[in-house]
Amino acid sequence: MSDSDLTNLPNIEAANLQPVDFSSLTGADGPRHAPRILVLYGSLRDRSYSRLVAEEATRLLQWFGCDVKTFNPAGLPLPDDAGTDHPKVHELRGLAEWSEGMVWVSPERHGAMTSVMKAQIDWIPLSLGGVRPTQGKTLAVMQVSGGSQSFNTVNQLRILGRWMRMLTIPNQSSVPKAFNEFDEHGRMRPSPLYNRIVDVCEELVKFTWLTRHRTPYLTDRYSERVETADELSRRVNQPSL
């Protein structure tokens, strides 16, 4: 890659950012299309630091050759406060089905993820007609904080990722005092915190290349082989209390 290819990543040392060698991660019969990544963020503020981190991640993922889409949570109703035919719910669910991996970025508020973040995850169903739209897909988790370093939110996001049967990568990012990490144009300043976001994006891309074409086999379970799709759908999609 030439320096001109990095004009949108001013904090990157070009010689040390390496393209992913997908031939080392996938078999000869594996898909070669760009990994499809969905990015979710958890704040509606005009200057949302979770959105700014999401935007930095999007630039990096695109550099690594991914097809990236970001969901804007503005206008998404609370879970159970609208039907699944609501336009924002329909959009979110469609993106979840389209994706092969996800990035979840949430602020930490009152020691936990925000309601905006949780609502998005709650609208993504565990099962649609016996098909799990998130099962076996890769996931990277990140958080931003207004105060000191914390890992409460990324830990909670990991729990949700496991519940959604996603492959959550080992690396993660937590950005403390996020208001200090971005310039007036909304770009993240160079720092070890920025480098960690680069690491997370690179690792997500590698895990997605490695696993996406093997997902049907990796998630094939005995208990589900003895249960019909209709039975599975009825069990997973029980009415809310």
PDB file of C-alpha atoms in Angstrom:
ATOM      1  CA  MET A   1       0.000   0.000   0.000  1.00  0.00           C
ATOM      2  CA  SER A   2       1.263   3.495  -0.782  1.00  0.00           C
ATOM      3  CA  ASP A   3       1.087   6.417   1.613  1.00  0.00           C
ATOM      4  CA  SER A   4      -1.706   7.934  -0.477  1.00  0.00           C
ATOM      5  CA  ASP A   5      -3.935   5.025   0.478  1.00  0.00           C
ATOM      6  CA  LEU A   6      -3.748   6.115   4.116  1.00  0.00           C
ATOM      7  CA  THR A   7      -4.884   9.723   3.712  1.00  0.00           C
ATOM      8  CA  ASN A   8      -7.957   8.986   5.823  1.00  0.00           C
ATOM      9  CA  LEU A   9      -5.886   7.338   8.585  1.00  0.00           C
ATOM     10  CA  PRO A  10      -3.483  10.094   9.618  1.00  0.00           C
ATOM     11  CA  ASN A  11      -2.394   8.374  12.842  1.00  0.00           C
ATOM     12  CA  ILE A  12      -1.273   5.163  11.177  1.00  0.00           C
ATOM     13  CA  GLU A  13       2.369   4.236  10.597  1.00  0.00           C
ATOM     14  CA  ALA A  14       1.967   2.983   7.045  1.00  0.00           C
ATOM     15  CA  ALA A  15       4.877   0.542   7.179  1.00  0.00           C
ATOM     16  CA  ASN A  16       3.350  -1.260  10.154  1.00  0.00           C
ATOM     17  CA  LEU A  17      -0.249  -1.603   8.959  1.00  0.00           C
ATOM     18  CA  GLN A  18      -0.405  -4.826   7.000  1.00  0.00           C
ATOM     19  CA  PRO A  19      -3.227  -6.104   4.804  1.00  0.00           C
ATOM     20  CA  VAL A  20      -4.843  -9.311   6.013  1.00  0.00           C
ATOM     21  CA  ASP A  21      -3.486 -12.344   4.168  1.00  0.00           C
ATOM     22  CA  PHE A  22      -6.817 -14.087   3.710  1.00  0.00           C
ATOM     23  CA  SER A  23      -5.174 -16.979   1.853  1.00  0.00           C
ATOM     24  CA  SER A  24      -3.616 -17.979   5.185  1.00  0.00           C
ATOM     25  CA  LEU A  25      -7.017 -17.994   6.896  1.00  0.00           C
ATOM     26  CA  THR A  26      -9.412 -19.622   4.456  1.00  0.00           C
ATOM     27  CA  GLY A  27      -9.400 -22.768   2.363  1.00  0.00           C
ATOM     28  CA  ALA A  28      -9.376 -22.983  -1.388  1.00  0.00           C
ATOM     29  CA  ASP A  29     -13.160 -23.300  -1.424  1.00  0.00           C
ATOM     30  CA  GLY A  30     -13.742 -20.401   0.976  1.00  0.00           C
ATOM     31  CA  PRO A  31     -15.608 -17.245  -0.104  1.00  0.00           C
ATOM     32  CA  ARG A  32     -13.530 -14.363  -1.414  1.00  0.00           C
ATOM     33  CA  HIS A  33     -16.064 -11.541  -1.088  1.00  0.00           C
ATOM     34  CA  ALA A  34     -15.359  -8.694   1.326  1.00  0.00           C
ATOM     35  CA  PRO A  35     -16.318  -9.570   4.921  1.00  0.00           C
ATOM     36  CA  ARG A  36     -19.660  -7.954   5.772  1.00  0.00           C
ATOM     37  CA  ILE A  37     -19.428  -6.087   9.081  1.00  0.00           C
ATOM     38  CA  LEU A  38     -22.250  -4.311  10.940  1.00  0.00           C
ATOM     39  CA  VAL A  39     -21.274  -1.552  13.400  1.00  0.00           C
ATOM     40  CA  LEU A  40     -23.589  -0.555  16.267  1.00  0.00           C
ATOM     41  CA  TYR A  41     -23.021   2.363  18.660  1.00  0.00           C
ATOM     42  CA  GLY A  42     -24.871   3.367  21.800  1.00  0.00           C
ATOM     43  CA  SER A  43     -25.479   7.107  22.012  1.00  0.00           C
ATOM     44  CA  LEU A  44     -27.685   9.698  20.311  1.00  0.00           C
ATOM     45  CA  ARG A  45     -25.712  12.766  21.375  1.00  0.00           C
ATOM     46  CA  ASP A  46     -24.574  15.228  18.699  1.00  0.00           C
ATOM     47  CA  ARG A  47     -20.976  14.623  19.757  1.00  0.00           C
ATOM     48  CA  SER A  48     -21.231  10.939  20.565  1.00  0.00           C
ATOM     49  CA  TYR A  49     -17.886   9.401  21.431  1.00  0.00           C
ATOM     50  CA  SER A  50     -19.184   5.894  20.842  1.00  0.00           C
ATOM     51  CA  ARG A  51     -20.193   7.019  17.348  1.00  0.00           C
ATOM     52  CA  LEU A  52     -16.777   8.611  16.808  1.00  0.00           C
ATOM     53  CA  VAL A  53     -15.084   5.352  17.823  1.00  0.00           C
ATOM     54  CA  ALA A  54     -17.479   3.510  15.512  1.00  0.00           C
ATOM     55  CA  GLU A  55     -16.455   5.822  12.676  1.00  0.00           C
ATOM     56  CA  GLU A  56     -12.759   5.224  13.368  1.00  0.00           C
ATOM     57  CA  ALA A  57     -13.412   1.480  13.369  1.00  0.00           C
ATOM     58  CA  THR A  58     -15.326   1.771  10.097  1.00  0.00           C
ATOM     59  CA  ARG A  59     -12.398   3.506   8.386  1.00  0.00           C
ATOM     60  CA  LEU A  60     -10.003   0.821   9.592  1.00  0.00           C
ATOM     61  CA  LEU A  61     -12.281  -2.058   8.630  1.00  0.00           C
ATOM     62  CA  GLN A  62     -12.710  -0.578   5.173  1.00  0.00           C
ATOM     63  CA  TRP A  63      -8.932  -0.314   4.848  1.00  0.00           C
ATOM     64  CA  PHE A  64      -8.712  -4.004   5.727  1.00  0.00           C
ATOM     65  CA  GLY A  65     -11.071  -4.687   2.837  1.00  0.00           C
ATOM     66  CA  CYS A  66     -14.421  -5.064   4.587  1.00  0.00           C
ATOM     67  CA  ASP A  67     -17.889  -4.072   3.435  1.00  0.00           C
ATOM     68  CA  VAL A  68     -19.066  -2.032   6.437  1.00  0.00           C
ATOM     69  CA  LYS A  69     -22.516  -0.730   7.320  1.00  0.00           C
ATOM     70  CA  THR A  70     -23.406   1.310  10.404  1.00  0.00           C
ATOM     71  CA  PHE A  71     -26.843   1.390  11.981  1.00  0.00           C
ATOM     72  CA  ASN A  72     -28.078   4.760  13.239  1.00  0.00           C
ATOM     73  CA  PRO A  73     -30.180   4.041  16.360  1.00  0.00           C
ATOM     74  CA  ALA A  74     -32.085   7.327  16.201  1.00  0.00           C
ATOM     75  CA  GLY A  75     -35.803   6.560  15.961  1.00  0.00           C
ATOM     76  CA  LEU A  76     -35.511   2.931  17.057  1.00  0.00           C
ATOM     77  CA  PRO A  77     -38.423   2.217  19.413  1.00  0.00           C
ATOM     78  CA  LEU A  78     -38.025   0.515  22.761  1.00  0.00           C
ATOM     79  CA  PRO A  79     -38.282  -3.267  22.611  1.00  0.00           C
ATOM     80  CA  ASP A  80     -41.938  -4.396  22.656  1.00  0.00           C
ATOM     81  CA  ASP A  81     -43.114  -0.785  22.138  1.00  0.00           C
ATOM     82  CA  ALA A  82     -43.615  -1.391  18.406  1.00  0.00           C
ATOM     83  CA  GLY A  83     -44.030  -4.254  16.003  1.00  0.00           C
ATOM     84  CA  THR A  84     -41.311  -5.910  13.998  1.00  0.00           C
ATOM     85  CA  ASP A  85     -42.707  -4.130  10.935  1.00  0.00           C
ATOM     86  CA  HIS A  86     -41.433  -0.780  12.287  1.00  0.00           C
ATOM     87  CA  PRO A  87     -39.024   0.629   9.656  1.00  0.00           C
ATOM     88  CA  LYS A  88     -36.079   0.965  12.042  1.00  0.00           C
ATOM     89  CA  VAL A  89     -36.596  -2.522  13.464  1.00  0.00           C
ATOM     90  CA  HIS A  90     -36.872  -3.940   9.953  1.00  0.00           C
ATOM     91  CA  GLU A  91     -33.668  -2.131   8.953  1.00  0.00           C
ATOM     92  CA  LEU A  92     -31.732  -3.380  11.984  1.00  0.00           C
ATOM     93  CA  ARG A  93     -32.846  -6.978  11.570  1.00  0.00           C
ATOM     94  CA  GLY A  94     -32.022  -6.901   7.886  1.00  0.00           C
ATOM     95  CA  LEU A  95     -28.507  -5.649   8.636  1.00  0.00           C
ATOM     96  CA  ALA A  96     -28.031  -8.320  11.299  1.00  0.00           C
ATOM     97  CA  GLU A  97     -28.944 -11.040   8.791  1.00  0.00           C
ATOM     98  CA  TRP A  98     -26.708  -9.461   6.118  1.00  0.00           C
ATOM     99  CA  SER A  99     -23.652  -9.249   8.343  1.00  0.00           C
ATOM    100  CA  GLU A 100     -20.941 -11.849   8.903  1.00  0.00           C
ATOM    101  CA  GLY A 101     -19.460  -9.987  11.871  1.00  0.00           C
ATOM    102  CA  MET A 102     -20.304  -7.064  14.133  1.00  0.00           C
ATOM    103  CA  VAL A 103     -18.708  -4.303  16.186  1.00  0.00           C
ATOM    104  CA  TRP A 104     -20.573  -3.091  19.276  1.00  0.00           C
ATOM    105  CA  VAL A 105     -19.447   0.238  20.773  1.00  0.00           C
ATOM    106  CA  SER A 106     -21.233   1.547  23.867  1.00  0.00           C
ATOM    107  CA  PRO A 107     -20.667   4.359  26.327  1.00  0.00           C
ATOM    108  CA  GLU A 108     -20.586   3.379  29.978  1.00  0.00           C
ATOM    109  CA  ARG A 109     -23.414   5.057  31.880  1.00  0.00           C
ATOM    110  CA  HIS A 110     -24.063   4.372  35.556  1.00  0.00           C
ATOM    111  CA  GLY A 111     -21.543   1.543  35.373  1.00  0.00           C
ATOM    112  CA  ALA A 112     -23.278  -0.247  32.511  1.00  0.00           C
ATOM    113  CA  MET A 113     -24.013  -0.128  28.806  1.00  0.00           C
ATOM    114  CA  THR A 114     -26.575   2.432  27.678  1.00  0.00           C
ATOM    115  CA  SER A 115     -30.224   1.687  27.044  1.00  0.00           C
ATOM    116  CA  VAL A 116     -29.667   2.758  23.426  1.00  0.00           C
ATOM    117  CA  MET A 117     -27.127  -0.040  23.016  1.00  0.00           C
ATOM    118  CA  LYS A 118     -29.195  -2.648  24.833  1.00  0.00           C
ATOM    119  CA  ALA A 119     -32.322  -1.811  22.829  1.00  0.00           C
ATOM    120  CA  GLN A 120     -30.530  -2.521  19.568  1.00  0.00           C
ATOM    121  CA  ILE A 121     -29.317  -5.898  20.786  1.00  0.00           C
ATOM    122  CA  ASP A 122     -32.762  -6.751  22.193  1.00  0.00           C
ATOM    123  CA  TRP A 123     -34.394  -6.098  18.826  1.00  0.00           C
ATOM    124  CA  ILE A 124     -32.119  -8.638  17.133  1.00  0.00           C
ATOM    125  CA  PRO A 125     -33.943 -11.946  17.526  1.00  0.00           C
ATOM    126  CA  LEU A 126     -32.298 -15.116  18.760  1.00  0.00           C
ATOM    127  CA  SER A 127     -34.175 -17.051  16.114  1.00  0.00           C
ATOM    128  CA  LEU A 128     -36.187 -16.404  12.971  1.00  0.00           C
ATOM    129  CA  GLY A 129     -38.135 -19.444  11.854  1.00  0.00           C
ATOM    130  CA  GLY A 130     -35.559 -21.798  13.322  1.00  0.00           C
ATOM    131  CA  VAL A 131     -32.607 -19.817  11.895  1.00  0.00           C
ATOM    132  CA  ARG A 132     -30.395 -17.903  14.323  1.00  0.00           C
ATOM    133  CA  PRO A 133     -29.364 -14.632  12.621  1.00  0.00           C
ATOM    134  CA  THR A 134     -26.328 -14.057  14.874  1.00  0.00           C
ATOM    135  CA  GLN A 135     -25.137 -17.596  15.561  1.00  0.00           C
ATOM    136  CA  GLY A 136     -21.509 -18.162  14.603  1.00  0.00           C
ATOM    137  CA  LYS A 137     -20.880 -14.583  13.500  1.00  0.00           C
ATOM    138  CA  THR A 138     -17.855 -12.747  14.825  1.00  0.00           C
ATOM    139  CA  LEU A 139     -18.092  -9.883  17.303  1.00  0.00           C
ATOM    140  CA  ALA A 140     -15.761  -7.173  18.593  1.00  0.00           C
ATOM    141  CA  VAL A 141     -16.722  -5.127  21.669  1.00  0.00           C
ATOM    142  CA  MET A 142     -15.604  -1.620  22.634  1.00  0.00           C
ATOM    143  CA  GLN A 143     -16.607   1.012  25.171  1.00  0.00           C
ATOM    144  CA  VAL A 144     -16.007   4.681  25.922  1.00  0.00           C
ATOM    145  CA  SER A 145     -16.103   6.272  29.351  1.00  0.00           C
ATOM    146  CA  GLY A 146     -16.301   9.820  30.638  1.00  0.00           C
ATOM    147  CA  GLY A 147     -14.164   8.909  33.635  1.00  0.00           C
ATOM    148  CA  SER A 148     -11.346   6.533  34.487  1.00  0.00           C
ATOM    149  CA  GLN A 149     -10.626   3.197  32.845  1.00  0.00           C
ATOM    150  CA  SER A 150     -13.417   0.659  33.187  1.00  0.00           C
ATOM    151  CA  PHE A 151     -14.323  -2.676  31.638  1.00  0.00           C
ATOM    152  CA  ASN A 152     -17.883  -3.019  32.958  1.00  0.00           C
ATOM    153  CA  THR A 153     -19.513  -2.417  29.597  1.00  0.00           C
ATOM    154  CA  VAL A 154     -17.262  -4.590  27.457  1.00  0.00           C
ATOM    155  CA  ASN A 155     -17.765  -7.399  29.974  1.00  0.00           C
ATOM    156  CA  GLN A 156     -21.546  -7.002  29.684  1.00  0.00           C
ATOM    157  CA  LEU A 157     -21.331  -6.912  25.905  1.00  0.00           C
ATOM    158  CA  ARG A 158     -19.339 -10.149  25.990  1.00  0.00           C
ATOM    159  CA  ILE A 159     -22.106 -11.802  28.001  1.00  0.00           C
ATOM    160  CA  LEU A 160     -24.683 -10.670  25.430  1.00  0.00           C
ATOM    161  CA  GLY A 161     -22.472 -11.826  22.578  1.00  0.00           C
ATOM    162  CA  ARG A 162     -22.280 -15.276  24.114  1.00  0.00           C
ATOM    163  CA  TRP A 163     -26.052 -15.260  24.634  1.00  0.00           C
ATOM    164  CA  MET A 164     -26.485 -14.407  20.947  1.00  0.00           C
ATOM    165  CA  ARG A 165     -24.139 -17.323  20.148  1.00  0.00           C
ATOM    166  CA  MET A 166     -21.552 -15.091  18.532  1.00  0.00           C
ATOM    167  CA  LEU A 167     -17.787 -15.657  18.339  1.00  0.00           C
ATOM    168  CA  THR A 168     -16.482 -12.739  20.401  1.00  0.00           C
ATOM    169  CA  ILE A 169     -12.816 -12.109  19.634  1.00  0.00           C
ATOM    170  CA  PRO A 170     -10.303 -12.038  22.531  1.00  0.00           C
ATOM    171  CA  ASN A 171      -9.210  -8.416  22.023  1.00  0.00           C
ATOM    172  CA  GLN A 172     -11.324  -5.442  23.087  1.00  0.00           C
ATOM    173  CA  SER A 173     -11.079  -1.676  23.523  1.00  0.00           C
ATOM    174  CA  SER A 174     -11.943   0.606  26.441  1.00  0.00           C
ATOM    175  CA  VAL A 175     -11.375   4.343  26.000  1.00  0.00           C
ATOM    176  CA  PRO A 176     -11.337   6.298  29.311  1.00  0.00           C
ATOM    177  CA  LYS A 177     -11.908  10.063  29.431  1.00  0.00           C
ATOM    178  CA  ALA A 178     -12.967   9.905  25.817  1.00  0.00           C
ATOM    179  CA  PHE A 179     -13.403  13.675  25.627  1.00  0.00           C
ATOM    180  CA  ASN A 180      -9.591  13.963  25.704  1.00  0.00           C
ATOM    181  CA  GLU A 181      -9.026  11.524  22.849  1.00  0.00           C
ATOM    182  CA  PHE A 182     -10.684  13.348  19.937  1.00  0.00           C
ATOM    183  CA  ASP A 183      -9.858  16.583  18.149  1.00  0.00           C
ATOM    184  CA  GLU A 184     -12.291  19.288  17.088  1.00  0.00           C
ATOM    185  CA  HIS A 185     -12.969  17.427  13.828  1.00  0.00           C
ATOM    186  CA  GLY A 186     -14.024  14.269  15.628  1.00  0.00           C
ATOM    187  CA  ARG A 187     -10.885  12.327  14.770  1.00  0.00           C
ATOM    188  CA  MET A 188      -9.141  10.249  17.398  1.00  0.00           C
ATOM    189  CA  ARG A 189      -5.698  11.462  18.403  1.00  0.00           C
ATOM    190  CA  PRO A 190      -2.701   9.106  18.118  1.00  0.00           C
ATOM    191  CA  SER A 191      -2.226   7.139  21.333  1.00  0.00           C
ATOM    192  CA  PRO A 192      -1.989   3.575  22.676  1.00  0.00           C
ATOM    193  CA  LEU A 193      -5.794   3.721  22.956  1.00  0.00           C
ATOM    194  CA  TYR A 194      -6.082   4.363  19.227  1.00  0.00           C
ATOM    195  CA  ASN A 195      -3.588   1.590  18.523  1.00  0.00           C
ATOM    196  CA  ARG A 196      -5.757  -0.818  20.499  1.00  0.00           C
ATOM    197  CA  ILE A 197      -8.732   0.010  18.266  1.00  0.00           C
ATOM    198  CA  VAL A 198      -6.553  -0.791  15.259  1.00  0.00           C
ATOM    199  CA  ASP A 199      -5.648  -4.115  16.899  1.00  0.00           C
ATOM    200  CA  VAL A 200      -9.299  -4.953  17.551  1.00  0.00           C
ATOM    201  CA  CYS A 201     -10.317  -4.232  13.962  1.00  0.00           C
ATOM    202  CA  GLU A 202      -7.436  -6.241  12.533  1.00  0.00           C
ATOM    203  CA  GLU A 203      -8.234  -9.204  14.776  1.00  0.00           C
ATOM    204  CA  LEU A 204     -11.946  -9.067  13.922  1.00  0.00           C
ATOM    205  CA  VAL A 205     -11.175  -9.201  10.212  1.00  0.00           C
ATOM    206  CA  LYS A 206      -8.853 -12.186  10.665  1.00  0.00           C
ATOM    207  CA  PHE A 207     -11.363 -14.134  12.755  1.00  0.00           C
ATOM    208  CA  THR A 208     -14.122 -13.365  10.254  1.00  0.00           C
ATOM    209  CA  TRP A 209     -12.067 -14.655   7.337  1.00  0.00           C
ATOM    210  CA  LEU A 210     -11.128 -17.712   9.389  1.00  0.00           C
ATOM    211  CA  THR A 211     -14.607 -18.740  10.538  1.00  0.00           C
ATOM    212  CA  ARG A 212     -17.384 -17.405   8.301  1.00  0.00           C
ATOM    213  CA  HIS A 213     -17.364 -20.235   5.754  1.00  0.00           C
ATOM    214  CA  ARG A 214     -17.098 -22.798   8.542  1.00  0.00           C
ATOM    215  CA  THR A 215     -19.988 -21.424  10.611  1.00  0.00           C
ATOM    216  CA  PRO A 216     -22.556 -24.085   9.613  1.00  0.00           C
ATOM    217  CA  TYR A 217     -20.191 -26.832  10.771  1.00  0.00           C
ATOM    218  CA  LEU A 218     -18.916 -25.036  13.885  1.00  0.00           C
ATOM    219  CA  THR A 219     -22.457 -24.383  15.113  1.00  0.00           C
ATOM    220  CA  ASP A 220     -23.927 -27.781  14.235  1.00  0.00           C
ATOM    221  CA  ARG A 221     -25.111 -29.183  17.568  1.00  0.00           C
ATOM    222  CA  TYR A 222     -26.502 -32.543  18.604  1.00  0.00           C
ATOM    223  CA  SER A 223     -29.346 -31.018  20.642  1.00  0.00           C
ATOM    224  CA  GLU A 224     -30.551 -29.051  17.631  1.00  0.00           C
ATOM    225  CA  ARG A 225     -30.263 -32.004  15.278  1.00  0.00           C
ATOM    226  CA  VAL A 226     -32.852 -33.817  17.387  1.00  0.00           C
ATOM    227  CA  GLU A 227     -35.148 -30.778  17.529  1.00  0.00           C
ATOM    228  CA  THR A 228     -37.217 -29.643  14.567  1.00  0.00           C
ATOM    229  CA  ALA A 229     -37.057 -26.074  13.280  1.00  0.00           C
ATOM    230  CA  ASP A 230     -40.645 -25.467  14.388  1.00  0.00           C
ATOM    231  CA  GLU A 231     -39.922 -26.715  17.895  1.00  0.00           C
ATOM    232  CA  LEU A 232     -36.799 -24.567  18.069  1.00  0.00           C
ATOM    233  CA  SER A 233     -38.677 -21.479  16.904  1.00  0.00           C
ATOM    234  CA  ARG A 234     -41.453 -21.976  19.472  1.00  0.00           C
ATOM    235  CA  ARG A 235     -38.962 -22.498  22.300  1.00  0.00           C
ATOM    236  CA  VAL A 236     -36.742 -19.522  21.510  1.00  0.00           C
ATOM    237  CA  ASN A 237     -39.478 -17.048  20.561  1.00  0.00           C
ATOM    238  CA  GLN A 238     -41.657 -17.369  23.642  1.00  0.00           C
ATOM    239  CA  PRO A 239     -43.845 -14.301  24.402  1.00  0.00           C
ATOM    240  CA  SER A 240     -42.302 -11.598  26.586  1.00  0.00           C
ATOM    241  CA  LEU A 241     -43.447 -11.508  30.189  1.00  0.00           C
TER     242      LEU A 241
END
